[in-house]
Amino acid sequence: MTETAEQPVPRTRTRILADLTPLRSSPDYRRLWFGNTVSWIGQGMTALAVSLQVYDITGSAFSVGLIGLCSLVPLVLLGLYSGAVADTVDRRKLGLFSAAGSFVLSVGLAAVTFAGVEHVGLLYAVVALQSVCFALNSPARSSMIARLLPAEQLPSANALNAMTSTTGGLVGPMLGGLIVGWWGYRAAYTVDAVTFTASLYAMWRLPSMLPDRAEGDKGAKRASVADGLRFLGTRPNLRMTFFTDLSAMVLAQPRALFPVVAVVWFGGDAKTTGLLVAAPALGALLASVFSGWLGKIRRHGLAVLVAVACWGGAIAVFGLTRQLWPGLILLALAGCADSISMVFRNTMLQAAVPDEMRGRLQGVFIVVVAGGPRLGDLMAGSVADLTSPGLAVTGGGIACMLVVCLLGLRWRGFARYDARDPQP
């Protein structure tokens, strides 16, 4: 009898911190990621500086609120069309021209501020035009990632992208407040213009990225928005990525009630409101930093369902607590779940969508991401006025969990989605 020596089974180490493989393996993606990170921070600074300047000029909170409307309308109106443009032209050129437009607007904002011009209408116009540039840039940039990286690296790349946007949302306003406080608006706008050069450089260095087309469609000149919507209408897994996100953002988005609950529940003030706003973003950032394990997940649809249900559960329990620190922890957990959901939803939109449709699906993504939270604000505020803030928050969280469960039962194939064989 011959004895065979046991061969040691190789052990794969599960990552804890964010997987940096996409940054190491693709110089183009590395430059794109770095440029976006720097420019997101600059844009966060400018967003706060514009809000502060509008309030200094007008002394009106309503006037400050109009900034959000000026930003939202172009995103919703142009989202679908900009995705079709990204599926028609060279995405590198579209990304470069739209980034150049944002750069010119940042330079112009700094220039008029140096000239001493203070006009609210001008600030509104710049915000709206910056939103137009973002609406054109985002589908093109998002569609590029699947061309720069292999499919197995997409979850890690999307976690890194989530880290970029969350860092910009947290660090940008803080730096903006400090710079405006120390050196004024001119300095904040100038720094934003300088940081935008990183994004321009990254886009300039990218290779040409014409959309891939089917063999019989090589001569097509214009991508149709209607074709993109028809494609989405026949792809249940892709539709579910939007349905689940809308379930969370429309039914269980408590952001509009933070000023009320800060005072009524926690006996706080504006500082408490700031903590409530920051907690989900901090949770999302921590999820991105400790996202190394996400690359091991293959059942992306199931992961989305679980993550959105966890968001709803954390929001529901938050509506029951009356202690600040437990409430902040619950909001951070909700932000963590939202970040995980976003990573897998983005990955599905990149991996399961043919390249000639990626821009249009990213356009739909812009509309959902921009419009969903605003509808959620309206829903939460209306329910709170009719009942109470507690019922609006807890009831919304429970409704989110129920709707997600019903969606999962209706389209059972979504939970079986396998990243090794992505089916739209």
XYZ file of N, CA and C in Angstrom, residues 16-20 22-23 29 33-34 36-38 40-41 155-172 281-292 294 335 338-340 342-343 346:
159
model
N -9.611 42.681 4.170
C -10.467 43.485 5.038
C -10.514 44.920 4.516
N -9.353 45.498 4.323
C -9.309 46.850 3.790
C -9.631 46.837 2.298
N -9.890 48.011 1.756
C -10.271 48.138 0.350
C -9.232 47.484 -0.553
N -9.708 46.795 -1.567
C -8.844 46.123 -2.531
C -8.313 47.156 -3.525
N -7.005 47.343 -3.528
C -6.377 48.347 -4.391
C -5.895 47.772 -5.717
N -7.381 47.305 -8.615
C -7.655 48.115 -9.814
C -6.684 49.281 -9.984
N -6.248 49.880 -8.875
C -5.311 50.996 -8.967
C -3.927 50.528 -9.408
N -7.034 53.685 -15.134
C -8.023 53.771 -14.056
C -7.440 54.505 -12.863
N -9.208 57.642 -11.249
C -9.669 57.622 -9.853
C -9.067 58.779 -9.064
N -7.779 58.990 -9.217
C -7.130 60.079 -8.479
C -7.695 61.439 -8.906
N -10.635 62.096 -10.185
C -12.001 62.245 -9.688
C -12.017 62.545 -8.197
N -11.120 61.898 -7.447
C -11.083 62.133 -5.999
C -10.752 63.578 -5.691
N -9.722 64.098 -6.349
C -9.324 65.482 -6.105
C -10.424 66.446 -6.536
N -13.669 65.860 -6.850
C -14.847 65.749 -5.976
C -14.668 66.592 -4.720
N -13.471 66.583 -4.166
C -13.217 67.414 -2.983
C -13.356 68.887 -3.345
N -16.232 45.109 -8.704
C -16.700 45.446 -7.347
C -15.681 46.267 -6.561
N -14.402 45.902 -6.658
C -13.365 46.666 -5.951
C -13.272 48.087 -6.490
N -13.370 48.225 -7.819
C -13.308 49.559 -8.418
C -14.492 50.416 -7.983
N -15.673 49.828 -7.931
C -16.849 50.597 -7.521
C -16.796 50.956 -6.044
N -16.181 50.104 -5.226
C -15.984 50.460 -3.824
C -15.026 51.642 -3.714
N -13.976 51.647 -4.531
C -13.052 52.785 -4.547
C -13.742 54.059 -5.043
N -14.617 53.908 -6.045
C -15.363 55.067 -6.532
C -16.310 55.609 -5.465
N -16.926 54.692 -4.707
C -17.795 55.133 -3.608
C -16.991 55.888 -2.553
N -15.762 55.424 -2.314
C -14.886 56.126 -1.378
C -14.603 57.542 -1.865
N -14.428 57.687 -3.178
C -14.163 59.007 -3.756
C -15.319 59.971 -3.515
N -16.535 59.547 -3.875
C -17.683 60.449 -3.740
C -17.980 60.755 -2.281
N -17.841 59.761 -1.400
C -18.120 59.992 0.014
C -17.071 60.903 0.632
N -15.810 60.692 0.276
C -14.749 61.560 0.786
C -14.960 62.993 0.329
N -15.338 63.148 -0.948
C -15.605 64.491 -1.441
C -16.745 65.158 -0.699
N -17.799 64.365 -0.397
C -18.950 64.918 0.311
C -18.653 65.280 1.751
N -17.669 64.598 2.358
C -17.325 64.883 3.756
C -16.201 65.911 3.865
N -15.105 65.665 3.136
C -13.922 66.508 3.272
C -14.100 67.842 2.561
N -14.720 67.815 1.362
C -14.875 69.040 0.594
C -15.565 70.168 1.364
N -23.025 59.304 5.815
C -21.850 59.463 4.948
C -20.628 58.816 5.577
N -20.483 58.945 6.894
C -19.361 58.307 7.570
C -19.473 56.792 7.488
N -20.685 56.264 7.652
C -20.886 54.829 7.505
C -20.544 54.348 6.113
N -20.938 55.123 5.107
C -20.619 54.759 3.722
C -19.115 54.780 3.484
N -18.429 55.760 4.064
C -16.977 55.841 3.907
C -16.293 54.648 4.558
N -16.733 54.269 5.765
C -16.148 53.112 6.449
C -16.389 51.833 5.654
N -17.584 51.724 5.057
C -17.867 50.543 4.228
C -16.914 50.477 3.053
N -16.576 51.620 2.473
C -15.646 51.641 1.346
C -14.228 51.305 1.789
N -13.829 51.839 2.934
C -12.476 51.576 3.428
C -12.286 50.093 3.749
N -13.328 49.471 4.327
C -13.242 48.054 4.698
C -14.040 47.199 3.705
N -13.746 47.387 2.434
C -14.539 46.741 1.384
C -13.821 45.593 0.698
N -12.666 45.169 1.235
C -11.903 44.140 0.560
C -12.652 42.839 0.349
N -15.740 42.425 -0.432
C -16.825 42.483 -1.413
C -16.482 41.720 -2.695
N -25.931 53.912 6.280
C -25.037 54.390 5.237
C -24.104 53.306 4.735
N -26.135 51.108 2.442
C -26.388 51.799 1.181
C -25.167 51.760 0.279
N -23.983 51.922 0.856
C -22.752 51.881 0.075
C -22.539 50.498 -0.538
N -22.795 49.447 0.231
C -22.640 48.082 -0.284
C -23.630 47.835 -1.420
N -24.879 50.054 -3.412
C -24.460 50.835 -4.572
C -23.310 50.153 -5.314
N -22.374 49.551 -4.572
C -21.245 48.870 -5.216
C -21.746 47.760 -6.131
N -23.922 49.091 -9.181
C -23.058 49.642 -10.226
C -22.335 48.540 -10.988
